[in-house]
Every structure is written in structure tokens, then in C-alpha cells.
Tab-separated table of C-alpha atoms in Angstrom:
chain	number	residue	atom	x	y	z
J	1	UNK	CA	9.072	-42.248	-3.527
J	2	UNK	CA	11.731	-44.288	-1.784
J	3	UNK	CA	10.150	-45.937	1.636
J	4	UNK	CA	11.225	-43.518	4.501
J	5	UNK	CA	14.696	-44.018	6.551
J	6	UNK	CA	13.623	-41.243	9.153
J	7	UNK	CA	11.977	-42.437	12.303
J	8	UNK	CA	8.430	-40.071	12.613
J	9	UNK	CA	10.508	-37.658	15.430
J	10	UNK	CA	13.425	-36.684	12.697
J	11	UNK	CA	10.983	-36.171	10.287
J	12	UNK	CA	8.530	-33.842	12.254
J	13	UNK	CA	12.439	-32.541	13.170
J	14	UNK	CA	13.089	-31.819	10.089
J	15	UNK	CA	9.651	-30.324	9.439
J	16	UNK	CA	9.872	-27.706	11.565
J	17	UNK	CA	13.128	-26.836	10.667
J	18	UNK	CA	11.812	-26.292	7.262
J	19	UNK	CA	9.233	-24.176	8.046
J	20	UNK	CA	11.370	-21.882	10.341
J	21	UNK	CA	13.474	-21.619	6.962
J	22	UNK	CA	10.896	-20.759	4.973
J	23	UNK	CA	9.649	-17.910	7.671
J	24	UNK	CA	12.683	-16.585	7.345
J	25	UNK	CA	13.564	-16.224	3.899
J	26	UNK	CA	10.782	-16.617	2.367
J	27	UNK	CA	9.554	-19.680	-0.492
J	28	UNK	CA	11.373	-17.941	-3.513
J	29	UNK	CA	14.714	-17.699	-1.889
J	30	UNK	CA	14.863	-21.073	-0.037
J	31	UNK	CA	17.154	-23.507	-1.423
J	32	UNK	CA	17.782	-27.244	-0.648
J	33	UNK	CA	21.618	-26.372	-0.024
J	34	UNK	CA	20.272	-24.269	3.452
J	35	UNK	CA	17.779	-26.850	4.019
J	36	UNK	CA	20.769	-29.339	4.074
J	37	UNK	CA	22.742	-27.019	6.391
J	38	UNK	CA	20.018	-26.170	8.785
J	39	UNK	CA	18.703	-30.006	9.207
J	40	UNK	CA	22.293	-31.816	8.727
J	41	UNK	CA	20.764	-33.842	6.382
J	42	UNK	CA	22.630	-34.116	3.148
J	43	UNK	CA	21.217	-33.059	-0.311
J	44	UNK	CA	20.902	-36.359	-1.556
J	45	UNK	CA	19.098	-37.593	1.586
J	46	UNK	CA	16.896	-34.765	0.755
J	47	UNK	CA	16.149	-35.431	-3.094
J	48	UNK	CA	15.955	-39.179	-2.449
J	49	UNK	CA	13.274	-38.922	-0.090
J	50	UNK	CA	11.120	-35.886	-0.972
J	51	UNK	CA	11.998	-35.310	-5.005
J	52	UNK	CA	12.246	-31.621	-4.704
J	53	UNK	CA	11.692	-28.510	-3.152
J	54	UNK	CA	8.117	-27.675	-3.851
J	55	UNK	CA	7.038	-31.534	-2.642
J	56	UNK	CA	9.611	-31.118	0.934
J	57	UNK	CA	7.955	-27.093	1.418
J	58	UNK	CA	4.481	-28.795	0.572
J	59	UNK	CA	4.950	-31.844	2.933
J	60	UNK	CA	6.331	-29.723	5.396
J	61	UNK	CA	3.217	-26.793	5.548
J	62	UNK	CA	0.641	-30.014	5.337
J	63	UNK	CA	2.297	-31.651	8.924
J	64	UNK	CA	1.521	-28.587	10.389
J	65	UNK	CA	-1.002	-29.339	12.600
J	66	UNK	CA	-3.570	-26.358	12.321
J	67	UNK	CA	-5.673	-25.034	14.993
J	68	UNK	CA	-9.506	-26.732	15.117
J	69	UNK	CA	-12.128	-24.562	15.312
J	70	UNK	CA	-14.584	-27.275	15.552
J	71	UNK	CA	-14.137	-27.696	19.709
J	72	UNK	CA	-15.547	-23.920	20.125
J	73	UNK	CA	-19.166	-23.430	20.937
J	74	UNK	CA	-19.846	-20.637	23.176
J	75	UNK	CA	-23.855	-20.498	22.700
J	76	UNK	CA	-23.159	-16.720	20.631
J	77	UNK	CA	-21.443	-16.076	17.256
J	78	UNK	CA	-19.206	-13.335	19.057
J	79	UNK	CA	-18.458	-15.750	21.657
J	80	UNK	CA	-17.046	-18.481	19.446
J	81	UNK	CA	-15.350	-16.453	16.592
J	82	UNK	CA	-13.673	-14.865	20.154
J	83	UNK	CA	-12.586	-17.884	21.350
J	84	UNK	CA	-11.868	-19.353	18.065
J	85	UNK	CA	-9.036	-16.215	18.221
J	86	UNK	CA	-8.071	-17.094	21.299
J	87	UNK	CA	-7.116	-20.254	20.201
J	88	UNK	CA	-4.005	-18.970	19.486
J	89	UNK	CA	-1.522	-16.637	21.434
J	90	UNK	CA	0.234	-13.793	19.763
J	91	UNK	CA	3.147	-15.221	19.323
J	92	UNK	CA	1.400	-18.867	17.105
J	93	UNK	CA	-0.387	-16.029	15.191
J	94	UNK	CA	2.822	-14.354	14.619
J	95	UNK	CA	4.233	-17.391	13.407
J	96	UNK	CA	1.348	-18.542	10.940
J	97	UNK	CA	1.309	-14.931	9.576
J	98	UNK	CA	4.725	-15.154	8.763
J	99	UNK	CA	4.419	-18.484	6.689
J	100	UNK	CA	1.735	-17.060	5.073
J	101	UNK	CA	3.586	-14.376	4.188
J	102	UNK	CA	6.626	-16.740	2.952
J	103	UNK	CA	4.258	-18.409	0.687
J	104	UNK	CA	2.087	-16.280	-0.714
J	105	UNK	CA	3.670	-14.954	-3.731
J	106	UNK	CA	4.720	-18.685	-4.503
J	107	UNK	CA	1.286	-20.350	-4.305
J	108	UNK	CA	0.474	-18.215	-7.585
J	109	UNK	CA	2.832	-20.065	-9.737
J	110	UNK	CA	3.066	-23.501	-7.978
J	111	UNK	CA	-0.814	-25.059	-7.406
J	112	UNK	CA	0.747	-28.180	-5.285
J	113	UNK	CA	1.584	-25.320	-2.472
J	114	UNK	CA	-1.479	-23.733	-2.900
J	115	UNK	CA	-3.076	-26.658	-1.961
J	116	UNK	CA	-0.795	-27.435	0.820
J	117	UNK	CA	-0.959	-23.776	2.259
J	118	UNK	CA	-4.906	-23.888	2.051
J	119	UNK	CA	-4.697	-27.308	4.127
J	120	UNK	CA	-2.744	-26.152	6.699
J	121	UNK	CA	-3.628	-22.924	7.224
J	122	UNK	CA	-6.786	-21.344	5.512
J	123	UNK	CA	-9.355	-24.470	4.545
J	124	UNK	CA	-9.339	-25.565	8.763
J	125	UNK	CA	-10.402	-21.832	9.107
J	126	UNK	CA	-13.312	-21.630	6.687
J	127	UNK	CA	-14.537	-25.111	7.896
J	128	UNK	CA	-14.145	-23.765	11.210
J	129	UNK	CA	-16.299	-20.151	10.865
J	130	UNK	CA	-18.800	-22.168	8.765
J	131	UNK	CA	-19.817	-24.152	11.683
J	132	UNK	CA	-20.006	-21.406	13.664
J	133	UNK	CA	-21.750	-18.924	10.847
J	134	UNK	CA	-24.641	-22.213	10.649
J	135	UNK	CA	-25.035	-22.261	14.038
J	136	UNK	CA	-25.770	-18.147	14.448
J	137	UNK	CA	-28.064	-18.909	11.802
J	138	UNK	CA	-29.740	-21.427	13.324
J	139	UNK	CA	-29.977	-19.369	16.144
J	140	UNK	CA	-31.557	-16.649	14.116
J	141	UNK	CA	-28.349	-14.336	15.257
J	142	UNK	CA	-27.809	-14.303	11.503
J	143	UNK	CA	-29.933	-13.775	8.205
J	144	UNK	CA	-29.778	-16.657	6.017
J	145	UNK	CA	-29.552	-14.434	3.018
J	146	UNK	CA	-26.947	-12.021	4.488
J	147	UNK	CA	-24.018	-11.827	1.575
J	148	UNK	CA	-21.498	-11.440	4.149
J	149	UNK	CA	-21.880	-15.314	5.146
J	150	UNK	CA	-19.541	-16.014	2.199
J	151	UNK	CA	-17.070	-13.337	3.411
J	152	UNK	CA	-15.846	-13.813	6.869
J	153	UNK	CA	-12.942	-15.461	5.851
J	154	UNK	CA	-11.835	-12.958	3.669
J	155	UNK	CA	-12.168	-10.609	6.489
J	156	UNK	CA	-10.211	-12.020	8.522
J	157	UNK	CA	-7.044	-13.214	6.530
J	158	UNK	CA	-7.433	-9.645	5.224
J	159	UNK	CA	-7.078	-8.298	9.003
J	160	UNK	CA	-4.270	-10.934	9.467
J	161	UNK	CA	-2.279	-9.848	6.415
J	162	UNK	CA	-3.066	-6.046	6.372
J	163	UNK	CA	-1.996	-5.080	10.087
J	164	UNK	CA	1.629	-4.911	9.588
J	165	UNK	CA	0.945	-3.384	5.968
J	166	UNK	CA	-1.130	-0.552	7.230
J	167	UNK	CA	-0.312	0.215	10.850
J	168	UNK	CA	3.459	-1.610	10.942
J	169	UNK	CA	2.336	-3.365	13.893
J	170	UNK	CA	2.340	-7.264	14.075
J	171	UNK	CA	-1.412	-8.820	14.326
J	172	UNK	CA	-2.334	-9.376	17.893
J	173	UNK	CA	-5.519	-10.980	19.733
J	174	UNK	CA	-6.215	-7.357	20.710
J	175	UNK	CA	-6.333	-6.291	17.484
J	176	UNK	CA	-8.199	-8.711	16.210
J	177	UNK	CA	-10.981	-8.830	18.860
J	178	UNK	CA	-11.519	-5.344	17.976
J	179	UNK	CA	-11.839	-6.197	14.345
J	180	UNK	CA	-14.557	-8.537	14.799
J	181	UNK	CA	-16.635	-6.079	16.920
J	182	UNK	CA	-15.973	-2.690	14.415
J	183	UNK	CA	-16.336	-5.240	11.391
J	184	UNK	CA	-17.623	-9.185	11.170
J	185	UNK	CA	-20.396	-8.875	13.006
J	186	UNK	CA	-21.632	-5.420	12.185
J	187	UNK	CA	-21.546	-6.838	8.256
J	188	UNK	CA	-23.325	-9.911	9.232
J	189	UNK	CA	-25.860	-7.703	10.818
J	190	UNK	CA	-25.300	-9.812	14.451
F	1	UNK	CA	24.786	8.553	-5.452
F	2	UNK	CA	26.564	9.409	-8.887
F	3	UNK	CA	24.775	12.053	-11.393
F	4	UNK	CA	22.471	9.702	-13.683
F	5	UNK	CA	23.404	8.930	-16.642
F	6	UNK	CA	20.219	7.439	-17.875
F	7	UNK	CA	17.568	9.464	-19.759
F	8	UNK	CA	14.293	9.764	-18.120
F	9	UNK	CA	12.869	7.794	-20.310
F	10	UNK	CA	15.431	4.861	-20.709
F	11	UNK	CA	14.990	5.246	-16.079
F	12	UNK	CA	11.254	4.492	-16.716
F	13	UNK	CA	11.893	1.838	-19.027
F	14	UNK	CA	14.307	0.257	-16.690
F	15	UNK	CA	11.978	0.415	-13.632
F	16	UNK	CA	8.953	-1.017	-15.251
F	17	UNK	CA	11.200	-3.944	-16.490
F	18	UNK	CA	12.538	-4.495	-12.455
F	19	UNK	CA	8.592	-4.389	-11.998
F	20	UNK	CA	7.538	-7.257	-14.429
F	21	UNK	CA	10.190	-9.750	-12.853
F	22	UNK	CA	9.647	-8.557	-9.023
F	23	UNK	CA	5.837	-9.497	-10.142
F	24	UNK	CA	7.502	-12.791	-11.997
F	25	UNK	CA	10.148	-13.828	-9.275
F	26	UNK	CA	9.507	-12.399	-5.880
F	27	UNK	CA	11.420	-9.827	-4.321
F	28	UNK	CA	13.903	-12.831	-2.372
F	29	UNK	CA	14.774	-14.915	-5.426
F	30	UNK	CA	15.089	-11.832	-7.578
F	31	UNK	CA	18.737	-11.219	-8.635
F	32	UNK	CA	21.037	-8.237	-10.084
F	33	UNK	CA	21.545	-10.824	-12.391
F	34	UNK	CA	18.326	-11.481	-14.177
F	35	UNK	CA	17.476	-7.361	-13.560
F	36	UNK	CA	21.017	-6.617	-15.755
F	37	UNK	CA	19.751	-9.101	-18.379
F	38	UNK	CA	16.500	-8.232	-19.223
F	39	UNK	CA	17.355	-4.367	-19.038
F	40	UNK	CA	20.307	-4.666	-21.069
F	41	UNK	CA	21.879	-2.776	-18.556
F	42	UNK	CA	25.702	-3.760	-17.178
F	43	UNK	CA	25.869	-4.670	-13.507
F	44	UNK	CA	28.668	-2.376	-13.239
F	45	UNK	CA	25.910	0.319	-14.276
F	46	UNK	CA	23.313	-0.574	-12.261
F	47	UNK	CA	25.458	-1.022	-8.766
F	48	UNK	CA	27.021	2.923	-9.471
F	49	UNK	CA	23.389	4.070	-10.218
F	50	UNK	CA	21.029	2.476	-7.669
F	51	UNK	CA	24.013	0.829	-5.247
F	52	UNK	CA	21.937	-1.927	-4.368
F	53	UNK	CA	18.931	-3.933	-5.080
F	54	UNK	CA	17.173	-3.138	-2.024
F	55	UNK	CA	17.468	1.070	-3.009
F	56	UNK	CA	16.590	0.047	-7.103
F	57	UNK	CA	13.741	-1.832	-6.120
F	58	UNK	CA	12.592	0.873	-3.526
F	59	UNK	CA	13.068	3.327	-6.726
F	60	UNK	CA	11.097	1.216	-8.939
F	61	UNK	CA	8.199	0.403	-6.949
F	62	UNK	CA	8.218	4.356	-6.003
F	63	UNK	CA	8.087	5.245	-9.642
F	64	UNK	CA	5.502	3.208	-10.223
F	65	UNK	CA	2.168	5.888	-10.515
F	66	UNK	CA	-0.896	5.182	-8.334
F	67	UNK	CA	-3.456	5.520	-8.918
F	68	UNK	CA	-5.502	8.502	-7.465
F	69	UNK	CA	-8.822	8.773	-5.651
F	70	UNK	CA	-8.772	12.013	-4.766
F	71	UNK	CA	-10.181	13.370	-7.992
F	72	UNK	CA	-13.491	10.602	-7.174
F	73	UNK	CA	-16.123	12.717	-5.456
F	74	UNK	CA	-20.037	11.274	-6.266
F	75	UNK	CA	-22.161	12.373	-4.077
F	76	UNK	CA	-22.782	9.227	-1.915
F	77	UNK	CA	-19.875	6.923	-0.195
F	78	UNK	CA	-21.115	4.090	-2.076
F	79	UNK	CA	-20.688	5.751	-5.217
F	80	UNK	CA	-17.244	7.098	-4.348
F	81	UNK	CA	-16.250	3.941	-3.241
F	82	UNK	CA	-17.402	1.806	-6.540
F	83	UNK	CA	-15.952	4.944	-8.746
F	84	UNK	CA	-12.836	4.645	-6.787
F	85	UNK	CA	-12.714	1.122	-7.895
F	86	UNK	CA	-13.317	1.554	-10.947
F	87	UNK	CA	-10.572	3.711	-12.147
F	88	UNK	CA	-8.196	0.135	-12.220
F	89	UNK	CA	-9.423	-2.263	-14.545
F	90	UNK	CA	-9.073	-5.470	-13.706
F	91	UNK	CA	-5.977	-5.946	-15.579
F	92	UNK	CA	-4.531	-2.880	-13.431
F	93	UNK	CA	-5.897	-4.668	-10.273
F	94	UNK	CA	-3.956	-7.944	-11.462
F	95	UNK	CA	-0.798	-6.394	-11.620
F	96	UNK	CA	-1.100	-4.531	-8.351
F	97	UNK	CA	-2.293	-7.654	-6.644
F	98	UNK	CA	1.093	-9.229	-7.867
F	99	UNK	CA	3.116	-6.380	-6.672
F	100	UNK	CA	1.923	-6.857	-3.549
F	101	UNK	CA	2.292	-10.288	-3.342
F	102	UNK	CA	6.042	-10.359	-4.559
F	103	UNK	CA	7.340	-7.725	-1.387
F	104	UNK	CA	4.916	-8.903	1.341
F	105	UNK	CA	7.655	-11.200	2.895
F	106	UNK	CA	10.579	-9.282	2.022
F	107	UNK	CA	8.944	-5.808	3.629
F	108	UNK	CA	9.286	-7.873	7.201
F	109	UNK	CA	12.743	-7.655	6.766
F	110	UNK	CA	13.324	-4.378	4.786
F	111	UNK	CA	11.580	-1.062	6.500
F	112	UNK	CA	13.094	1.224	3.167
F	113	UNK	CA	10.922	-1.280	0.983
F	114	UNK	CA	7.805	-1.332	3.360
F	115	UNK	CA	7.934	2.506	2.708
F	116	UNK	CA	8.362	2.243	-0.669
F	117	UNK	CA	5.235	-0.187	-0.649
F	118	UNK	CA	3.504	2.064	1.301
F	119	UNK	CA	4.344	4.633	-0.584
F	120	UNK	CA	3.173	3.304	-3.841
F	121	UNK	CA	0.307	1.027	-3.196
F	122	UNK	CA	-1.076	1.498	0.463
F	123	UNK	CA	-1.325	5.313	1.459
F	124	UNK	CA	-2.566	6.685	-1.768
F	125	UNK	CA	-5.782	4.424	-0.770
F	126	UNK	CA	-5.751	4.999	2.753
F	127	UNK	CA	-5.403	8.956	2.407
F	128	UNK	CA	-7.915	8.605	-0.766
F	129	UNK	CA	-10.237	6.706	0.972
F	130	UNK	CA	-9.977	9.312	4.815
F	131	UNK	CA	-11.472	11.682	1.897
F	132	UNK	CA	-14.465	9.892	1.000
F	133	UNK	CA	-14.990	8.713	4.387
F	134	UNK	CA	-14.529	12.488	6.066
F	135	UNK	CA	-17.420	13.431	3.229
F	136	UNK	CA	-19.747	10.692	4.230
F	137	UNK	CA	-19.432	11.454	8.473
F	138	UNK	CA	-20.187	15.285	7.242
F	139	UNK	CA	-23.116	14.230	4.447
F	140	UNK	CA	-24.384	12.635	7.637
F	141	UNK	CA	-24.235	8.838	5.952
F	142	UNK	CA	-21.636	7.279	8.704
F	143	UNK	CA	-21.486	8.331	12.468
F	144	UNK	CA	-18.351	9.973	13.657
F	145	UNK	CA	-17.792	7.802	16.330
F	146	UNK	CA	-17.965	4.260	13.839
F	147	UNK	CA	-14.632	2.413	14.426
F	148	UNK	CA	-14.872	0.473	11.476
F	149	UNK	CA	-13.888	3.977	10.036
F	150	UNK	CA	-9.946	3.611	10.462
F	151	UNK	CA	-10.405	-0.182	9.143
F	152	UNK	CA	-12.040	0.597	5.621
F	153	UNK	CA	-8.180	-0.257	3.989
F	154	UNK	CA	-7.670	-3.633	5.865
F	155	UNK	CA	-10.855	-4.417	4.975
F	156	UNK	CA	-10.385	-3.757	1.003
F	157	UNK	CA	-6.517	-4.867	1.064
F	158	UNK	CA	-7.999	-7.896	2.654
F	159	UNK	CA	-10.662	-8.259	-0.020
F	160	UNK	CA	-7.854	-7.854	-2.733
F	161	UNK	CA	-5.514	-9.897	-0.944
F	162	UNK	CA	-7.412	-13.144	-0.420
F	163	UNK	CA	-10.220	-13.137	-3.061
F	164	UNK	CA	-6.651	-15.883	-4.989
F	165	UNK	CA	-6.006	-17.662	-1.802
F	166	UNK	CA	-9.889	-18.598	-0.453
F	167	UNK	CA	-11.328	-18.859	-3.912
F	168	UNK	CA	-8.692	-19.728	-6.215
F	169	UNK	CA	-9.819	-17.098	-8.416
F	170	UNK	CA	-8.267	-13.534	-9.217
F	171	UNK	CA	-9.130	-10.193	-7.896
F	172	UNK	CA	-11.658	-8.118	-9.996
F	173	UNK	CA	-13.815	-5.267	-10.029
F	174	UNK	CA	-17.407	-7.492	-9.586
F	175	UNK	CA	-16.167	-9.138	-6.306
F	176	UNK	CA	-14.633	-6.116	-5.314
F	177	UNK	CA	-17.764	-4.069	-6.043
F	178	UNK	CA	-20.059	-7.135	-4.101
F	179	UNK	CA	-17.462	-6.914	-0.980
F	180	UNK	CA	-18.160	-3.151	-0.999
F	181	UNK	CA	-22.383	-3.993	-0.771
F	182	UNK	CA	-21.868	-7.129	1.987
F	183	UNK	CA	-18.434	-6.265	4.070
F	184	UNK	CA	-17.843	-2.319	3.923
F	185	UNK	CA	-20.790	-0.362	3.796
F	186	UNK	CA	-23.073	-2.514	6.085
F	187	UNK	CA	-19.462	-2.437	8.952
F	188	UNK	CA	-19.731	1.295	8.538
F	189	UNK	CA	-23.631	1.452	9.354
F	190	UNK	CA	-24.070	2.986	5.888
């Protein structure tokens, strides 16, 4: 790849501009022509410097700078995976549901986004409710053995994804607080 | 809309082929196009039938049988749950895990395809499973008052949802029956 001719700001620019792209219409129907049009960058600016759309989309998700889980420790399991949700405000968890939701069918045919996708938004999160999970352990709050150890993060992207699905309602920290008491911790037994 | 002019059976051909490429494509980057191609069908025909692709993808996806657990009654929620299950095989799971996946951005933006989602994938489960849950509160096995009992669907859409995305690995009945023993059962006190 040709050396970069974008100072750091145009590029995180340009980033974001991307991503509010791909929010909007989704992986599938994003071309480079709107990318060119929504950044004023021309297409061969674009090509020469990111090769194509699946490395730009992948670049893009990966600069994302995802929440850290690892700065929570409350003393309880409900405690941090509560203020591991608080983390965010409605309107960051509206936006990250969104570009999972504008990459998901994608990420089944194209392994590069996959990857990019599970670094920005879904690897941070299972490193995240590990530590946590170890520490209720530790603490004895949770069985080693218990099954569900494996599962929490599939509960939660599930709660993340299904809530407009099944109730037409955009995911809120409400919501989600609620989910953890009726659902993560009764399976882990805590 | 104009009288059809399509047999029955030529209509069911047609909206199992709009199926297979919403599953290949994605609802965004799917055109008339590619659906008057691989039908064999004119444009000219497919705009006076259906109008646009919005309504003849609604159709299609509302054509599309579900699966139905209402027929499932075992005994035990545990056993209606697995049995429910069961009736996909995992091939059957595959392709309604793709489904999903190719209208979950575009039902954001398009509340006739949401309902036609809905309609096809999401309440057949959530009425099927009210059933089995409404047996289990009388039987005695889950209390009335359990609010993980209106979040048994985001829990299994979840499940079904995210097994690709965390894992890397596709949906199937043995993680689906394991997420029933760890996640479900235990949230509902069962």
C-alpha cells in the first residue's frame, strides 16, 4: 500500500464518515462512488490508498475505538456487568447496534470483516465479561463448572440484536439492566 | 395490484428463487435486476405484479412456511423446548439464520419488511413458545411472576444469532439444545 498522504485527523475524518455510511445503508449497498461523495475524496484517492472496499470498511470498523471493560471492578458480578452497560449511553449503543446490523450479513461471505467487526466491537466485549466472569468466580459468586460461563456473550449480543426484532423498540440501558437481572445472572446461578 | 397472471406454482417457484439471492446478496445490494434474471421473469412482469421490490420481497419472505410449534406438546418445558428445536434440521436452521441475517439492516429502514420478518420468522416462535411457557407456569415448573418469561425469544434469537459471530461457527441443533440446558431453563428457575 502506497505510504499515506492524509494527516492522522483526515483520516480518522474520513473514518467516521465511513462508518456513518455504512450505518446507513448498510455493507452490501455501500459503494466507493458515495464514499467519494460523502468524504470529497476522489475515487482514485480512495483505491490508491486503501485497495478496495472491504480493506477501507475493514480499516474503518478496526479505528473504532471500542469501549474497555477492563477499568470496571465494582467488588460484585452485577455491579460490574452494570457498569460495564453503563459504559455507554443510549444513544453509543444505538450507534454500535446499528453497525452491527450493517455488517452482519456481510461478515458471512467476507472473513477480513469478520475479523475487523469482532475487533472492534465483539472480541473487547468477551475479553471484557471474562475478567469480570473470573473474578465472580474467584469470589465464589459463580460455579466454576456453571455452562453458562461460556455464554454471556451470546446473551447479550442476542439482547442487543433481538430488541428491535421482537419488541420494535431500540436497545436501551433500561432494557438491558433488566436483562441481566431476569437472565445473566439467574443462568449463572449468581 | 393487477389480477396474477402467474400459476401458483410458477408464484412459489419465483419466491423461493427471490429467497436464495436475498440469503446470497442482502436485502440492500439485491436488485430487480439479478431477481428478473434468475427467475426468468421480465422486469416489465415483475414491476405490474409485485410494483416494487420492497412489496415482492415482503411477499416472498411471507410465503415462506414456518415452521410450527404449536403441534409440540411433551409433557415437560424442557422437552417441548428441545422438540421444538428439533423440527428444523440444521440445514433448515442454516437457511433461516441467513434470512435473518440478509433483512436485519434493511428492516430499520422498512416497517412493511420488519412485518413481513416478523411475520415469517419471529412470531410463529414467540406465540409457539407463550404456549409452552403458559403449560409450564400451569404444570407448576416456572413461577408466574418469572420475568425471564417474556425474554425466552431474545434469548434463543440471540443464541441463533451470534453462535457465527462469537464462535465463528454455524448455528445447529447441539449448541442450540446446550444453550437451552445453561441459558434458558436455569433464567426461568426451571
Amino acid at each position: 500500500m502506497a505510504r499515506s498522504r492524509l494527516t492522522p485527523e483526515r483520516e480518522t475524518e474520513l473514518y467516521a464518515a465511513v462508518l456513518d455510511l455504512l450505518r446507513e445503508s448498510g455493507y452490501d449497498a455501500l459503494t466507493m462512488d458515495a464514499i467519494a461523495a460523502r468524504t470529497h475524496c476522489s475515487k482514485a484517492t480512495l483505491y490508491r490508498q486503501w485497495g478496495s472496499k472491504p480493506e477501507l470498511v475493514a480499516k474503518a470498523v478496526r479505528h473504532d475505538q471500542p469501549v474497555s471493560l477492563t477499568r470496571v471492578d465494582t467488588g460484585t458480578l452485577r455491579g460490574d456487568l452494570i457498569a460495564g452497560l453503563e459504559l455507554s449511553d443510549d444513544c453509543q449503543m444505538e450507534r454500535d447496534s446499528a453497525l452491527m446490523r450493517s455488517l452482519i450479513h456481510a461478515v458471512h461471505h467476507n472473513p477480513e470483516l469478520l475479523q475487523a467487526l469482532r475487533h472492534a466491537l465483539i472480541e473487547p466485549e468477551i475479553t471484557g465479561v471474562d475478567e469480570m466472569l473470573k473474578r465472580a468466580v474467584r469470589r465464589g459468586e459463580v460455579d466454576a463448572g456453571n455452562p453458562a460461563l461460556k455464554l454471556v456473550p451470546h446473551m447479550m449480543i442476542g439482547a442487543f440484536i433481538s430488541r428491535p426484532l421482537i419488541d420494535e423498540k431500540p436497545v436501551d440501558l433500561e432494557f438491558l439492566r433488566a436483562y441481566v437481572d431476569a437472565v445473566v445472572l439467574p443462568a449463572l446461578g449468581a
